[in-house]
């Protein structure tokens, strides 16, 4: 808010300065009025986004002694590839520990299945080195399963992803006023 107000004050004194504001959810008319000049409201340019058909498959999950989240992810991968879905799979997980556990479980699971032999499991989280993170962008011949936090959902586009397995949990930043501590608990998300 401060920056936008400051830019509004500078623009009349700097006619050479051009400000471009982009957003998928912006109230364009309100911003056009905010940056209005003697010539009228600021110009608004609409660019339509690309829409791809999405099929949502939902499987209820109840953790038991014999079946945990990693088993459910492996079953989801099997279901997608038995249905002959092309491309790679992206799996969202809440954090690094869950990604490492799921990677180990999937590697063991995939080694026993003739359908998925040669499949590469690639973890993706912030503490990996840059070359390890860049592996998701390398070209490859076989299938891949990329395991990442839900931050990847908004910050990057991984090529060849055609299916997503989302367990519906994420680490959400919460402030505890009582303890005066910032926490990152795992919570269900939509």
Short mmCIF file of C-alpha atoms in Angstrom, two decimals:
data_model
loop_
_atom_site.label_atom_id
_atom_site.label_comp_id
_atom_site.label_asym_id
_atom_site.label_seq_id
_atom_site.Cartn_x
_atom_site.Cartn_y
_atom_site.Cartn_z
CA UNK A 1 0.00 0.00 0.00
CA UNK A 2 2.81 2.37 0.93
CA UNK A 3 4.69 1.68 -2.30
CA UNK A 4 1.60 2.20 -4.47
CA UNK A 5 0.85 5.49 -2.69
CA UNK A 6 4.45 6.62 -3.14
CA UNK A 7 4.37 5.76 -6.85
CA UNK A 8 1.15 7.74 -7.24
CA UNK A 9 2.91 10.82 -5.82
CA UNK A 10 5.96 10.38 -8.06
CA UNK A 11 4.17 9.80 -11.38
CA UNK A 12 3.05 13.43 -11.98
CA UNK A 13 6.67 14.60 -11.49
CA UNK A 14 8.17 11.81 -13.63
CA UNK A 15 6.31 11.52 -16.96
CA UNK A 16 9.04 9.16 -18.22
CA UNK A 17 8.19 6.63 -15.48
CA UNK A 18 5.75 3.87 -16.42
CA UNK A 19 4.14 1.60 -13.82
CA UNK A 20 2.76 -1.80 -14.76
CA UNK A 21 0.68 -3.68 -12.17
CA UNK A 22 -0.22 -7.28 -12.95
CA UNK A 23 -2.48 -9.62 -11.04
CA UNK A 24 -4.97 -12.40 -11.66
CA UNK A 25 -7.26 -11.16 -8.87
CA UNK A 26 -6.84 -7.38 -8.94
CA UNK A 27 -9.77 -4.95 -8.87
CA UNK A 28 -8.70 -3.33 -12.14
CA UNK A 29 -11.18 -0.45 -12.05
CA UNK A 30 -10.13 0.56 -8.56
CA UNK A 31 -6.45 0.61 -9.54
CA UNK A 32 -7.22 2.53 -12.74
CA UNK A 33 -8.95 5.21 -10.63
CA UNK A 34 -6.11 5.22 -8.08
CA UNK A 35 -3.56 6.01 -10.81
CA UNK A 36 -5.84 8.40 -12.72
CA UNK A 37 -4.34 11.53 -14.25
CA UNK A 38 -5.73 14.61 -16.00
CA UNK A 39 -6.20 12.35 -19.05
CA UNK A 40 -8.51 10.06 -17.09
CA UNK A 41 -8.14 6.66 -15.45
CA UNK A 42 -5.02 4.62 -16.07
CA UNK A 43 -5.31 2.21 -19.00
CA UNK A 44 -6.34 -1.37 -18.22
CA UNK A 45 -5.27 -4.24 -20.45
CA UNK A 46 -6.96 -7.61 -20.01
CA UNK A 47 -5.07 -10.74 -21.02
CA UNK A 48 -6.99 -13.97 -20.85
CA UNK A 49 -5.31 -16.92 -19.22
CA UNK A 50 -5.01 -20.37 -20.65
CA UNK A 51 -7.39 -22.94 -19.29
CA UNK A 52 -6.68 -26.64 -19.40
CA UNK A 53 -9.22 -29.34 -18.70
CA UNK A 54 -8.78 -30.80 -15.22
CA UNK A 55 -10.11 -34.12 -14.02
CA UNK A 56 -10.36 -34.40 -10.24
CA UNK A 57 -10.20 -37.84 -8.66
CA UNK A 58 -10.84 -37.99 -4.95
CA UNK A 59 -9.98 -40.92 -2.75
CA UNK A 60 -10.90 -40.89 0.92
CA UNK A 61 -8.00 -41.72 3.20
CA UNK A 62 -8.14 -43.21 6.65
CA UNK A 63 -4.82 -44.00 8.25
CA UNK A 64 -4.63 -47.44 9.80
CA UNK A 65 -1.95 -49.60 11.30
CA UNK A 66 -1.26 -51.25 7.94
CA UNK A 67 -1.90 -48.31 5.56
CA UNK A 68 -0.32 -44.86 5.98
CA UNK A 69 0.02 -41.72 3.85
CA UNK A 70 3.00 -43.09 1.92
CA UNK A 71 0.99 -46.19 1.00
CA UNK A 72 -1.86 -43.95 -0.18
CA UNK A 73 0.56 -41.93 -2.35
CA UNK A 74 1.97 -45.13 -3.86
CA UNK A 75 -1.57 -46.34 -4.57
CA UNK A 76 -2.40 -42.99 -6.22
CA UNK A 77 0.67 -43.28 -8.45
CA UNK A 78 -0.28 -46.85 -9.39
CA UNK A 79 -3.86 -45.80 -10.19
CA UNK A 80 -2.68 -42.95 -12.42
CA UNK A 81 -0.23 -45.09 -14.36
CA UNK A 82 -2.54 -48.11 -14.65
CA UNK A 83 -4.99 -45.72 -16.27
CA UNK A 84 -2.17 -45.05 -18.77
CA UNK A 85 -1.89 -41.36 -17.90
CA UNK A 86 1.04 -39.86 -19.77
CA UNK A 87 3.66 -37.55 -18.35
CA UNK A 88 5.15 -37.19 -14.92
CA UNK A 89 3.51 -36.93 -11.50
CA UNK A 90 3.90 -34.14 -8.95
CA UNK A 91 3.20 -35.04 -5.31
CA UNK A 92 2.61 -32.25 -2.79
CA UNK A 93 3.82 -32.89 0.76
CA UNK A 94 4.02 -30.60 3.81
CA UNK A 95 7.77 -30.60 4.42
CA UNK A 96 11.26 -31.97 3.94
CA UNK A 97 10.89 -34.90 6.34
CA UNK A 98 7.67 -36.05 4.66
CA UNK A 99 9.31 -35.69 1.23
CA UNK A 100 12.30 -37.82 2.26
CA UNK A 101 10.07 -40.51 3.82
CA UNK A 102 7.79 -40.60 0.77
CA UNK A 103 10.80 -40.77 -1.60
CA UNK A 104 12.23 -43.78 0.27
CA UNK A 105 8.84 -45.49 0.33
CA UNK A 106 8.16 -44.84 -3.37
CA UNK A 107 11.59 -46.08 -4.44
CA UNK A 108 10.98 -49.37 -2.60
CA UNK A 109 7.44 -49.62 -3.96
CA UNK A 110 8.47 -48.88 -7.55
CA UNK A 111 11.28 -51.44 -7.50
CA UNK A 112 8.68 -54.22 -6.99
CA UNK A 113 6.30 -53.13 -9.75
CA UNK A 114 6.93 -54.07 -13.40
CA UNK A 115 4.78 -51.10 -14.56
CA UNK A 116 7.04 -48.52 -12.97
CA UNK A 117 10.57 -49.89 -13.36
CA UNK A 118 12.98 -47.16 -14.39
CA UNK A 119 10.85 -44.44 -12.82
CA UNK A 120 12.88 -41.66 -11.22
CA UNK A 121 11.81 -40.21 -7.85
CA UNK A 122 13.01 -36.63 -7.40
CA UNK A 123 12.66 -34.73 -4.12
CA UNK A 124 12.40 -30.93 -4.31
CA UNK A 125 12.74 -28.72 -1.24
CA UNK A 126 14.64 -25.58 -0.25
CA UNK A 127 17.60 -27.18 1.56
CA UNK A 128 18.73 -29.15 -1.51
CA UNK A 129 21.71 -27.79 -3.40
CA UNK A 130 20.97 -25.79 -6.56
CA UNK A 131 22.11 -28.61 -8.92
CA UNK A 132 19.83 -31.06 -7.08
CA UNK A 133 16.89 -28.64 -7.37
CA UNK A 134 17.61 -28.05 -11.06
CA UNK A 135 17.24 -31.80 -11.78
CA UNK A 136 13.47 -31.34 -12.12
CA UNK A 137 14.08 -29.24 -15.24
CA UNK A 138 16.50 -31.67 -16.92
CA UNK A 139 15.27 -33.60 -19.95
CA UNK A 140 14.65 -37.28 -19.35
CA UNK A 141 13.38 -40.32 -21.21
CA UNK A 142 11.51 -42.24 -18.52
CA UNK A 143 8.80 -41.31 -16.08
CA UNK A 144 9.34 -39.16 -13.02
CA UNK A 145 7.67 -38.53 -9.72
CA UNK A 146 8.54 -35.12 -8.27
CA UNK A 147 7.95 -34.74 -4.52
CA UNK A 148 7.64 -31.09 -3.45
CA UNK A 149 6.03 -28.83 -0.88
CA UNK A 150 2.92 -26.91 -1.85
CA UNK A 151 5.17 -23.83 -2.30
CA UNK A 152 6.01 -25.34 -5.70
CA UNK A 153 2.37 -24.87 -6.64
CA UNK A 154 2.78 -21.11 -6.87
CA UNK A 155 6.46 -20.58 -7.51
CA UNK A 156 7.48 -22.77 -10.44
CA UNK A 157 6.27 -24.82 -13.36
CA UNK A 158 7.80 -28.27 -13.71
CA UNK A 159 7.78 -29.50 -17.33
CA UNK A 160 5.98 -32.73 -18.34
CA UNK A 161 3.79 -32.85 -15.20
CA UNK A 162 0.42 -34.29 -16.21
CA UNK A 163 -0.90 -35.52 -12.87
CA UNK A 164 -0.82 -34.26 -9.29
CA UNK A 165 -1.26 -36.22 -6.08
CA UNK A 166 -2.26 -33.88 -3.24
CA UNK A 167 -2.78 -35.43 0.21
CA UNK A 168 -4.51 -32.22 1.33
CA UNK A 169 -2.08 -31.12 4.05
CA UNK A 170 0.44 -28.29 4.26
CA UNK A 171 2.60 -26.45 6.74
CA UNK A 172 0.76 -23.24 7.56
CA UNK A 173 2.47 -20.37 9.36
CA UNK A 174 0.66 -19.65 12.64
CA UNK A 175 1.51 -17.21 15.42
CA UNK A 176 0.78 -18.31 18.96
CA UNK A 177 -0.03 -15.19 20.99
CA UNK A 178 0.05 -17.20 24.19
CA UNK A 179 3.56 -18.58 23.55
CA UNK A 180 4.71 -15.60 21.43
CA UNK A 181 6.15 -18.01 18.88
CA UNK A 182 5.72 -18.43 15.15
CA UNK A 183 4.89 -22.09 14.37
CA UNK A 184 4.52 -24.18 11.20
CA UNK A 185 2.01 -26.91 12.08
CA UNK A 186 0.76 -29.36 9.47
CA UNK A 187 -2.91 -28.65 8.81
CA UNK A 188 -5.55 -29.93 6.40
CA UNK A 189 -6.13 -27.63 3.43
CA UNK A 190 -8.68 -27.60 0.63
#
